[in-house]
Short mmCIF file of C-alpha atoms and ligand atoms in Angstrom, two decimals:
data_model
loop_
_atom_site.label_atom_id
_atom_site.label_comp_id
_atom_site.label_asym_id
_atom_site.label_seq_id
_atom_site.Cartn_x
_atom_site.Cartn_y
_atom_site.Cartn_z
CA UNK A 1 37.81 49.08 98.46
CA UNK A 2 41.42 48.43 98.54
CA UNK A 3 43.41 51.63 97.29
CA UNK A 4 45.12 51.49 94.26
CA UNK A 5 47.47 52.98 91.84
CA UNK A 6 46.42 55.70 89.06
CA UNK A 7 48.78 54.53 86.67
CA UNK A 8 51.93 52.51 85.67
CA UNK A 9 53.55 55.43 85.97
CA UNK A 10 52.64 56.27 89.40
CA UNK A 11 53.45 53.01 90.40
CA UNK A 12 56.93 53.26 88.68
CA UNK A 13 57.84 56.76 89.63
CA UNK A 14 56.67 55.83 93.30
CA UNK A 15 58.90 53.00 93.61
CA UNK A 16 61.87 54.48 92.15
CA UNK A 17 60.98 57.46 94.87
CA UNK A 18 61.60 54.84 97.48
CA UNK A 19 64.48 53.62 95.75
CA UNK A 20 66.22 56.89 95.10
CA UNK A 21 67.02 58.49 98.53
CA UNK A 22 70.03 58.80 100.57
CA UNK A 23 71.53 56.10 99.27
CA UNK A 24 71.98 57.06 96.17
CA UNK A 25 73.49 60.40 97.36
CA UNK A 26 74.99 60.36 100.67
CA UNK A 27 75.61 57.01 101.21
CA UNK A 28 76.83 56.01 97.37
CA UNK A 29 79.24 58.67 97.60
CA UNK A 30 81.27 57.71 100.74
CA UNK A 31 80.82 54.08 100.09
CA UNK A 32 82.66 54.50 96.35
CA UNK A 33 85.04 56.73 98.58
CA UNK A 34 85.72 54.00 101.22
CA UNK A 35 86.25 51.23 98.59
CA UNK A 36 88.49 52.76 95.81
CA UNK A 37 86.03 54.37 93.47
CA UNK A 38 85.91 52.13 90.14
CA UNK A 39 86.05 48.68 91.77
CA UNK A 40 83.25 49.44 94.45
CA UNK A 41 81.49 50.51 91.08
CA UNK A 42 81.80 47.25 89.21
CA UNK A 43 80.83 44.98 91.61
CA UNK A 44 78.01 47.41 93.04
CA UNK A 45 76.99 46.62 88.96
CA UNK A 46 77.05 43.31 89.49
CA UNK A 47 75.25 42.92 92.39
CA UNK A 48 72.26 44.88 91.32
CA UNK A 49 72.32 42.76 88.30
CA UNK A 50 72.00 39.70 89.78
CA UNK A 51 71.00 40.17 93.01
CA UNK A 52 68.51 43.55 92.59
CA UNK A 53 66.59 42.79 89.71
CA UNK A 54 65.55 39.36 90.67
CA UNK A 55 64.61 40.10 94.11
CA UNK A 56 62.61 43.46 93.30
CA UNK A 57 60.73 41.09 91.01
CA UNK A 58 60.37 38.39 93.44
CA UNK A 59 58.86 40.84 96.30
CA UNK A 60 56.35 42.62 93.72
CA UNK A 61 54.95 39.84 92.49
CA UNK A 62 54.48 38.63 96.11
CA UNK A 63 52.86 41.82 96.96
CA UNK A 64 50.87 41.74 93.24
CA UNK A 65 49.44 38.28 94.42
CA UNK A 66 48.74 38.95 97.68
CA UNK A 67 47.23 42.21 97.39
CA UNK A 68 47.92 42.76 101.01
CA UNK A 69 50.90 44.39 103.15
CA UNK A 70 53.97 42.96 103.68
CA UNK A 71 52.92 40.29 106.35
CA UNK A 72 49.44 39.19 105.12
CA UNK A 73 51.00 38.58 101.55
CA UNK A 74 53.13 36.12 102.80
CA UNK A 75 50.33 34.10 104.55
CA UNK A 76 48.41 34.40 101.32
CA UNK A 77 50.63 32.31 99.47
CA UNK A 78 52.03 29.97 102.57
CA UNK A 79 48.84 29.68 105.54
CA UNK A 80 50.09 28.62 108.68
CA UNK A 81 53.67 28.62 107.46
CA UNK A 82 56.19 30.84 109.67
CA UNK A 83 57.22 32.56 106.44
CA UNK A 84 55.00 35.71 107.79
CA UNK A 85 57.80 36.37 110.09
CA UNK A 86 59.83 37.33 106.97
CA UNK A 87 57.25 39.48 106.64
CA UNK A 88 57.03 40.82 109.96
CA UNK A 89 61.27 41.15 109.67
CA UNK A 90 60.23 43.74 107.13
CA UNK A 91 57.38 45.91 108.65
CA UNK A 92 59.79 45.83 112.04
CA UNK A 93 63.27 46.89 109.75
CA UNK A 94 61.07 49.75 107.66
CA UNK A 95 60.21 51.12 111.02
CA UNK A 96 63.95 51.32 112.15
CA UNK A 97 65.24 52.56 109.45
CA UNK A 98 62.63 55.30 109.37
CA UNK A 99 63.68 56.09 112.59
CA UNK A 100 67.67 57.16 111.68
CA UNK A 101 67.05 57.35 108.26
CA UNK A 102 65.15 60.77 109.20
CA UNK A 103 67.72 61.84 111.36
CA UNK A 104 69.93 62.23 108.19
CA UNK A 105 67.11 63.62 106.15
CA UNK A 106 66.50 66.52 109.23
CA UNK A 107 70.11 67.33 108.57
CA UNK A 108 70.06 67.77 104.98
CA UNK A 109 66.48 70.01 105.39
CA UNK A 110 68.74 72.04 107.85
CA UNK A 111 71.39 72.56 105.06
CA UNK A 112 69.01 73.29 102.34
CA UNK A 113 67.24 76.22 104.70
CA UNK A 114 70.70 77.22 105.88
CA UNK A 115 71.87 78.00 102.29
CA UNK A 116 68.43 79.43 101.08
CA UNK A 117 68.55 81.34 103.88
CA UNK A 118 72.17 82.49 102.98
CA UNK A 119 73.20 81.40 106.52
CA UNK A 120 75.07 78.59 105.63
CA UNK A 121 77.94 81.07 104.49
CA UNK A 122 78.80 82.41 107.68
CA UNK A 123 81.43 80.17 108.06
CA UNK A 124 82.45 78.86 111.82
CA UNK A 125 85.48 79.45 113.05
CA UNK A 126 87.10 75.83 112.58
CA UNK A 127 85.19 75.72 109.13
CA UNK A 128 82.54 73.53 108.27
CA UNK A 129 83.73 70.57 110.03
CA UNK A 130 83.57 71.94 113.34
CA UNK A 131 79.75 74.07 112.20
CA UNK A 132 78.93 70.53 111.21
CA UNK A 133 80.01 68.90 114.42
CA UNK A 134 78.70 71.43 116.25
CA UNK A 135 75.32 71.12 115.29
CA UNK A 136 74.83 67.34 115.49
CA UNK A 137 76.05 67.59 118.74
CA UNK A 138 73.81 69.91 119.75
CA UNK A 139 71.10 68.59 122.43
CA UNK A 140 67.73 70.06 120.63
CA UNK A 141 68.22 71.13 117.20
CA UNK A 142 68.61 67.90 115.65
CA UNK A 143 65.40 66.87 116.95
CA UNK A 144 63.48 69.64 115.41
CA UNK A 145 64.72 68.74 111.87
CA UNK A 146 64.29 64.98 112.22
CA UNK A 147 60.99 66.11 113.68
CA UNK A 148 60.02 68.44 110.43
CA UNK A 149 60.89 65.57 108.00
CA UNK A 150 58.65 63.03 110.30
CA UNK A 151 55.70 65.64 109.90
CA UNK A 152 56.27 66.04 105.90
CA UNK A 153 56.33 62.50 105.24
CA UNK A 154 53.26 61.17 107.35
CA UNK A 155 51.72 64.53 105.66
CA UNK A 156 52.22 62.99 102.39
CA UNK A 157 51.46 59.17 103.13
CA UNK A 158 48.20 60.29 105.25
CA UNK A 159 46.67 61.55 101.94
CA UNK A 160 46.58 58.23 100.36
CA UNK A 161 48.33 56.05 97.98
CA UNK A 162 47.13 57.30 94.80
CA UNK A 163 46.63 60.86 96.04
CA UNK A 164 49.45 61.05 98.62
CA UNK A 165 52.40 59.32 97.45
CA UNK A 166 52.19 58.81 93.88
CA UNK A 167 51.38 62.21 93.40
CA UNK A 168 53.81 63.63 95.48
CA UNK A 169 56.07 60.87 93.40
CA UNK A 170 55.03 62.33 89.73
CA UNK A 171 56.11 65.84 90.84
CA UNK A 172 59.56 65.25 92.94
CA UNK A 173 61.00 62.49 90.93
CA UNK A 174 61.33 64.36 87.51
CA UNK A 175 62.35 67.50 89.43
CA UNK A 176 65.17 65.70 91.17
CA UNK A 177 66.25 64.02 88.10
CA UNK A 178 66.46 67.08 86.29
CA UNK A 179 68.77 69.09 89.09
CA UNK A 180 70.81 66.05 89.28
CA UNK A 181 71.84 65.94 86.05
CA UNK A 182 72.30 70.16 85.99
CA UNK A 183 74.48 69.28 89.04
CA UNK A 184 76.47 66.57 87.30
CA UNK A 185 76.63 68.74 84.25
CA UNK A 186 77.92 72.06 85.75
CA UNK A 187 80.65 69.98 87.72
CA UNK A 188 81.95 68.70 85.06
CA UNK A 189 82.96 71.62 83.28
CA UNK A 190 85.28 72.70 86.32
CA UNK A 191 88.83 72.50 85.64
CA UNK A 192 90.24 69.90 87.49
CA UNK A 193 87.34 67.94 87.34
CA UNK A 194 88.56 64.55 85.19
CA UNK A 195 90.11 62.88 87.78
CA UNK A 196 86.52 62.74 89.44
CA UNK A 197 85.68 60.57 86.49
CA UNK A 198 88.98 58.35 86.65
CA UNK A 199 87.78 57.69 89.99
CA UNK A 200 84.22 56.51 90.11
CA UNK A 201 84.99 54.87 86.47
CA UNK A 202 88.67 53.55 86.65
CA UNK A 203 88.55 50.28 88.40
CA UNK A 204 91.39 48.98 91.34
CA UNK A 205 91.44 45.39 90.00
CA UNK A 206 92.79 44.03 92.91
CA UNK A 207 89.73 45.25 95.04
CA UNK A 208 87.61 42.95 92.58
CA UNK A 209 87.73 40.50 94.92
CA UNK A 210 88.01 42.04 98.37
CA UNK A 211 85.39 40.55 100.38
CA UNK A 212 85.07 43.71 102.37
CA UNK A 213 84.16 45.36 98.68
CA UNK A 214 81.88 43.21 97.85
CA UNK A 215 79.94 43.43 101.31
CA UNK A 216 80.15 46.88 101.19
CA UNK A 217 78.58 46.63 97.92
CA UNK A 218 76.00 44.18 98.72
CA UNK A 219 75.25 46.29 102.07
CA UNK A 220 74.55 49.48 99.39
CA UNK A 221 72.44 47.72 96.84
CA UNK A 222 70.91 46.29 99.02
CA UNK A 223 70.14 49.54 100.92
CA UNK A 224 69.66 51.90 97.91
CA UNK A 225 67.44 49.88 96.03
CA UNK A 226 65.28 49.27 99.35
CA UNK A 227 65.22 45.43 99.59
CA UNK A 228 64.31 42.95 102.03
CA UNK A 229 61.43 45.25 103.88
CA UNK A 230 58.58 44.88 102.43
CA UNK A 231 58.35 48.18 100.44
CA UNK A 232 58.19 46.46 97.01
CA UNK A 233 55.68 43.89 98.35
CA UNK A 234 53.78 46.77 100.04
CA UNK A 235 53.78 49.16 96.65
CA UNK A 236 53.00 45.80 94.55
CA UNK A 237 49.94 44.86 96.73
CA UNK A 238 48.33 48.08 94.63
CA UNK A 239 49.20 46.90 91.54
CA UNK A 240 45.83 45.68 89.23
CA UNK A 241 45.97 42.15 88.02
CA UNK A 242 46.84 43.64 84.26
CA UNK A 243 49.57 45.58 85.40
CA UNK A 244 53.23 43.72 84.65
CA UNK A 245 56.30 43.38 86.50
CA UNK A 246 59.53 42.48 84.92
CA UNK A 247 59.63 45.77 83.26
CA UNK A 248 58.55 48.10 85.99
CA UNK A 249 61.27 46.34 88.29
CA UNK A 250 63.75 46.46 85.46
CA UNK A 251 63.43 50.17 85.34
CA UNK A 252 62.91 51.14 88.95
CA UNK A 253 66.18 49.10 89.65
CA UNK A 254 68.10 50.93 85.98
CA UNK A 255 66.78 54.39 87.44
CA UNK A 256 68.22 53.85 90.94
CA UNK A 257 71.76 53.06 89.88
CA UNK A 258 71.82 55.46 87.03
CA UNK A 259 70.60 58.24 89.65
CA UNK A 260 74.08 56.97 91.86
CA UNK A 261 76.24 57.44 88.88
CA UNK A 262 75.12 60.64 88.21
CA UNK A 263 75.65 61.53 91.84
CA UNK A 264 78.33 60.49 91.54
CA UNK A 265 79.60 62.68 88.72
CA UNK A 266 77.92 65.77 90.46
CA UNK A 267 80.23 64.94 93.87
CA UNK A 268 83.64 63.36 92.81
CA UNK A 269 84.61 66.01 89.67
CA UNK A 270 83.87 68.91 92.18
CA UNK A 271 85.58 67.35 95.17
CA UNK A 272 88.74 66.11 92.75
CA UNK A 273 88.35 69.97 91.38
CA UNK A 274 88.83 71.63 94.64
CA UNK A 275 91.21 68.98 96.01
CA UNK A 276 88.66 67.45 98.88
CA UNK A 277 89.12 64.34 100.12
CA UNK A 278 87.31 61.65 98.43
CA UNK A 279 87.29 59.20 101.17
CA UNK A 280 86.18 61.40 103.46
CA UNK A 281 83.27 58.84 104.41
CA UNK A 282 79.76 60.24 105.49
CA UNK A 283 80.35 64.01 106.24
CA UNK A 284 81.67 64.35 102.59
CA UNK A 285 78.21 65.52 102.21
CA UNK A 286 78.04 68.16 104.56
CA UNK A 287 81.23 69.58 105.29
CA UNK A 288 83.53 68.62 102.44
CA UNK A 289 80.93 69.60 99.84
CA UNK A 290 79.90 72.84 101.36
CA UNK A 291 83.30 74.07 101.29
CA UNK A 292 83.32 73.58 98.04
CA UNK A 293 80.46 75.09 97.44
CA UNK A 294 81.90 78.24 98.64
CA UNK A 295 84.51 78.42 96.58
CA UNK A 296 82.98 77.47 93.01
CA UNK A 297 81.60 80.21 90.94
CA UNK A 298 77.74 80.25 91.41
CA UNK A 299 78.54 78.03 94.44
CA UNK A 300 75.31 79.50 96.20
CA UNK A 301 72.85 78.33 94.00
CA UNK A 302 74.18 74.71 93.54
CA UNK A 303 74.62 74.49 97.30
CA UNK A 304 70.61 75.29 97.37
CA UNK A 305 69.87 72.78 94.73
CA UNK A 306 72.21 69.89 96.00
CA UNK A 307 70.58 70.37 99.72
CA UNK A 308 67.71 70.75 98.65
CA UNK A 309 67.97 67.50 96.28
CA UNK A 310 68.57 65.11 99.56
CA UNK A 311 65.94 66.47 101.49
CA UNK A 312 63.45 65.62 98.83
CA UNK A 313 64.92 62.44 97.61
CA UNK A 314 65.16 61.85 101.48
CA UNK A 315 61.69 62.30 101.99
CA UNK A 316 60.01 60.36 99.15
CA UNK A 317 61.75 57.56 100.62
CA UNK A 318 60.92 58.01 104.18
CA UNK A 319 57.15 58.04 102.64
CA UNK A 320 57.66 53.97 101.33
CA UNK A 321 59.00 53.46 104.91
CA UNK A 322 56.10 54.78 106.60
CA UNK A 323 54.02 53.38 104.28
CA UNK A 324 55.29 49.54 105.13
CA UNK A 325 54.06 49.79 108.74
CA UNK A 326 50.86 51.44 108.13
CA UNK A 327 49.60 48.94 105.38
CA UNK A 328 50.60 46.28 108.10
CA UNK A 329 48.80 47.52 110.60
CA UNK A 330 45.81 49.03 108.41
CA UNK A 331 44.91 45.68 107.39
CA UNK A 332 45.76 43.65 110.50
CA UNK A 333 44.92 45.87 113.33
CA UNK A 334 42.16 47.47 111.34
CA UNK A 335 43.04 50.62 111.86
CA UNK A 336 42.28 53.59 109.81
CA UNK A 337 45.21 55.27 107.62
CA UNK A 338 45.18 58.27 109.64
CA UNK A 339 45.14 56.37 113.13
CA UNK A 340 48.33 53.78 111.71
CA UNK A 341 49.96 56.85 110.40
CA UNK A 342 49.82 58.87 113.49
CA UNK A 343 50.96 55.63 115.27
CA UNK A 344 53.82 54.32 113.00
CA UNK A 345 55.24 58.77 112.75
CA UNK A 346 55.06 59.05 116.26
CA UNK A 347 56.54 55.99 117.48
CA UNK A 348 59.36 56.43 114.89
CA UNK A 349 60.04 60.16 115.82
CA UNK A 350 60.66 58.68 119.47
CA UNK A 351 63.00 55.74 117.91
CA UNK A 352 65.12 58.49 116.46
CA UNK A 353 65.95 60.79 119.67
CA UNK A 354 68.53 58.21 120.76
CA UNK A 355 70.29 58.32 117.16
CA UNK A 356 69.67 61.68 116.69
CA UNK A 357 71.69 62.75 120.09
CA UNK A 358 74.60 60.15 119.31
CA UNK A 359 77.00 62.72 118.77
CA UNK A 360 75.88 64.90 121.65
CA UNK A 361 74.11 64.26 124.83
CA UNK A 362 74.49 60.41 124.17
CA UNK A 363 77.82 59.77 122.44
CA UNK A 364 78.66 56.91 125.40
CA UNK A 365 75.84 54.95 124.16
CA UNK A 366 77.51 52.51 121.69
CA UNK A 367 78.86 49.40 121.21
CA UNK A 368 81.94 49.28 119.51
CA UNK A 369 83.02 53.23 119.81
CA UNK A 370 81.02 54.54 116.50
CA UNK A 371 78.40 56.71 116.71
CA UNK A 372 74.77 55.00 117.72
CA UNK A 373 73.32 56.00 114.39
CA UNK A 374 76.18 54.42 112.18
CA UNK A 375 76.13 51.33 114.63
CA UNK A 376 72.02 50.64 113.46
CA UNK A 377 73.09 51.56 110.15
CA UNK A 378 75.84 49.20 110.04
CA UNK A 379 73.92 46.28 111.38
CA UNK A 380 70.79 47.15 109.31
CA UNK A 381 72.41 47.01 106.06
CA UNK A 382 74.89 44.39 106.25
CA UNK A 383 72.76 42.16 108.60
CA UNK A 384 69.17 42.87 108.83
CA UNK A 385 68.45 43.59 104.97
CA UNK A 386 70.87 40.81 103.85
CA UNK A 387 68.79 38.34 106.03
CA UNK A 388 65.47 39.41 104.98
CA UNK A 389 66.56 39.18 101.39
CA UNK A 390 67.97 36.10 102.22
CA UNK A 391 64.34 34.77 103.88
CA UNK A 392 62.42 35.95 100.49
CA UNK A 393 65.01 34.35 97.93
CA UNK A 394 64.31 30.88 100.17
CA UNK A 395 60.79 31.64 99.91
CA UNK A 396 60.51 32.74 96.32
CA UNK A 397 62.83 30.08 94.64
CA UNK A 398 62.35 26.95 97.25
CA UNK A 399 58.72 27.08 98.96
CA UNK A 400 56.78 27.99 96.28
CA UNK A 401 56.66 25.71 93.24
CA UNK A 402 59.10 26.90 90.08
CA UNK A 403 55.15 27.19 88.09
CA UNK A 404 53.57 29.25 90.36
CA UNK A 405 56.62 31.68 91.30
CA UNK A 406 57.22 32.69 87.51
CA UNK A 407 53.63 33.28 87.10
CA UNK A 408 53.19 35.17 89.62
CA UNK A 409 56.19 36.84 88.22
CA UNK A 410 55.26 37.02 84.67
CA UNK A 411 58.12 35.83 83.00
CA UNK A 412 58.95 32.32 80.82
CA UNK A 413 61.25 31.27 78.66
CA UNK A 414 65.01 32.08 79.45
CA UNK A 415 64.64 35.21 81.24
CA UNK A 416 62.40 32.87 83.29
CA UNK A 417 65.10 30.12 84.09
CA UNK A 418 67.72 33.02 84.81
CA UNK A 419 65.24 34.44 87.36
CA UNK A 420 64.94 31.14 89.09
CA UNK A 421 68.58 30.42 88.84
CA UNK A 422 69.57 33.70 90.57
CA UNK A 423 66.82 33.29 93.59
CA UNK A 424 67.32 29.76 94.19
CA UNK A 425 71.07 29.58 93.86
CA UNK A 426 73.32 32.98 93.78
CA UNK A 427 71.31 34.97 95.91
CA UNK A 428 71.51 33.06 98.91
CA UNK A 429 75.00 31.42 98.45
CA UNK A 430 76.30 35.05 98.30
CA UNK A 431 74.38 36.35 101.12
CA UNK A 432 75.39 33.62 103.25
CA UNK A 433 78.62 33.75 102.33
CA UNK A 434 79.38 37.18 102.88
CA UNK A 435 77.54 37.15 106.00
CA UNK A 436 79.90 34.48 107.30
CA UNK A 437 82.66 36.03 106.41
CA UNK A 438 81.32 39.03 108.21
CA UNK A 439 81.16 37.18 111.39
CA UNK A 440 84.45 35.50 111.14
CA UNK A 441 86.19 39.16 110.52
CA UNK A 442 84.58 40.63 113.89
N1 LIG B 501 66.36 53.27 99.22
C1 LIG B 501 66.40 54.45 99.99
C2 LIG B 501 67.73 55.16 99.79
O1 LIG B 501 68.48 54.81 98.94
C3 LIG B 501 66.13 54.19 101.46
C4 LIG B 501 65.05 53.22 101.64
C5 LIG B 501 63.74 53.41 101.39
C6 LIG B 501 65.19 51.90 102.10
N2 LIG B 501 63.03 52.27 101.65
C7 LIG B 501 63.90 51.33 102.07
C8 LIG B 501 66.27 51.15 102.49
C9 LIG B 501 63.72 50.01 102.44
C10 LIG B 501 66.08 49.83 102.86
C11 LIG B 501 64.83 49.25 102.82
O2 LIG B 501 68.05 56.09 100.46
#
């Protein structure tokens, strides 16, 4: 029998533990910081508008039909067609993102023990910036964190669907929504704290129509909300044929971006508060915010919760990237759940040694002088997921027929017409565009 979910719930509160990881966090933060706050924030709005909610409905219904993994799905509803190899695009891109994506999570389960642990206060000599660099450099201990959060995640997604990840879903997700919004609360009562706010909320018109913005923003929705490999399809192949999906996507996409903005507003007021950098692009998470940490009242305590916030954001999302692989090759390689998981863990702990000793042992392998691990993460989101998203909006809104792709969908009317409108026409015309003006910049 083909697993399934144990409720709506589940399957929302699952998804939206994909969705909410990283991204929303780590990533959100230093992107806003990059691209002037407010503006990044209005067309980040826009994009998950119309390019988010159309596309997380396009993929679950795919998966709902198919009832199958991300590859099988597609040859479901096109046989012999090469559309599988969008398919196959996504069970390949989960797997490398797994792969660095844990790398960052090891750190953050590092900083949450380190502050438990009360460690984290004896500050280096050069501060946290050189603690920081220190330890990312470092030839072994990396490894052994990336290498913890690889265990815990194939721990959870061995279990099962129902009992593996949704439960472990239905526990983390309300927890984590209820520090975040403690964390966003308590920062903004610091003095100081309001021109946090003006930041992420007072728009830099002129950046409107930066095309570097809007890629930027693209590359993060596209990233937070987990699009283009296969997870929705993956999660939606356990759907039951009663179970809708215009709502579920609506909400798993509102939850996601509401979860950034609240980030947002537990990061910026503190940073503005203690007169960080806001721009200080991805180590504003572990070195800027730790030295703030240490000088807010109760600073201990919120330095626990925030680390220990990532990790487990961190891992319910590594658990729908595990999960993509191991339905693929469950069903096509017939292998058992705990064989694929074993299989897709181990070969993804290996992918992540190279990114893992970027800034150490291996700093001279790169290609254009960044670190290995922002060089994948660079071409993942603003190439590979852009492409794949690009492959299902093609396949959603111009192979199958109009009919069959809104009831599959299970929407008419209006709402019906704007889905269509968005797949067949905006979402690839802005893809493509942005991607060519990616490759004309360098
Ligand atoms: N969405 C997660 C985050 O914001 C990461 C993630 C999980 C992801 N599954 C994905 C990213 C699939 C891209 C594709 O951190």
């Amino acid at each position: 029998m083909r697993e399934q979910w144990g409720s709506q719930a589940g399957f929302i509160l699952a998804a939206v533990g994909s969705a909410v990881g990283l991204g929303n966090i780590w990533r959100f933060a230093y992107a806003a910081g990059e691209n002037g706050g407010g503006a990044f924030l209005l067309v980040y709005l826009f994009v998950v508008l119309t390019l988010g909610v159309p596309l997380v409905v396009a993929e679950i219904a795919i998966g709902k039909h198919g009832r199958a993994d991300g590859v099988t799905a597609f040859e479901r509803l096109a046989p012999d067609s090469a559309w599988r190899r969008v398919g196959w695009l996504g069970v390949a891109g989960s797997a490398l993102i797994l792969a660095y994506y844990s790398v960052i999570a090891g750190w953050a389960l590092r900083y949450f023990f380190a502050a438990a642990r009360g460690t984290l206060w004896d500050r280096p000599p050069g501060g946290f910036a050189e603690g920081f660099s220190a330890f990312i450099a470092h030839p072994i201990e990396p490894l052994g964190w990336h290498a913890a959060m690889m265990a815990l995640s194939m721990a959870v997604v061995v279990a099962g669907v129902a009992r593996g990840i949704e439960r472990a879903c239905l526990w983390l997700m309300p927890m984590l929504a209820l520090i975040v919004v403690a964390l966003a609360g308590f920062a903004l009562t610091l003095p100081g704290s309001s021109g946090g706010v003006a930041f992420l909320f007072g728009p830099t018109w002129s950046a409107l129509l930066d095309p570097r913005v809007i890629l930027a923003a693209m590359g993060q929705a596209f990233f937070s909300i987990g699009l283009g490999m296969a997870v929705y399809i993956t999660y939606g192949g356990y759907l039951r044929p009663e179970q809708r999906i215009p709502g579920p996507a609506a909400a798993i996409v509102a939850c996601d971006t509401t979860f950034a903005i609240i980030a947002g507003l537990a990061i910026f007021p503190a940073v503005f508060a203690f007169g960080g950098n806001p721009a200080a692009g991805a180590e504003l998470a572990f070195i800027t915010l730790p030295d703030i940490f240490l000088a807010m009242p109760g600073g201990r305590a919120v330095a626990i919760a925030f680390f220990f916030l990532l990790s487990a954001a961190a891992l319910t999302s590594m658990i729908s990237l595990i999960e993509v692989p191991v339905a693929a090759l469950m069903q096509r390689a017939g292998l058992r759940r705990r064989v694929a998981v074993l299989a897709v863990g181990g070969a993804a702990l290996l992918g992540g040694v190279p990114p893992a000793l970027g800034y150490g042992p291996l700093a001279w392998l790169n290609v254009t002088g960044r670190p290995l691990l922002e060089e994948v993460d660079h071409v993942v989101s603003n190439l590979i997921l852009p492409l794949a998203g690009f492959g299902l909006a093609l396949f959603f809104g111009w192979v199958l027929p109009a009919g069959t792709a809104l009831e599959l969908a299970g929407i008419r009317g209006v709402a019906g017409a704007l889905l269509l409108c968005a797949i067949r026409y905006l979402a690839p015309a802005f893809i493509l565009g942005l991607m060519l003006f990616r490759l004309a910049s360098g």
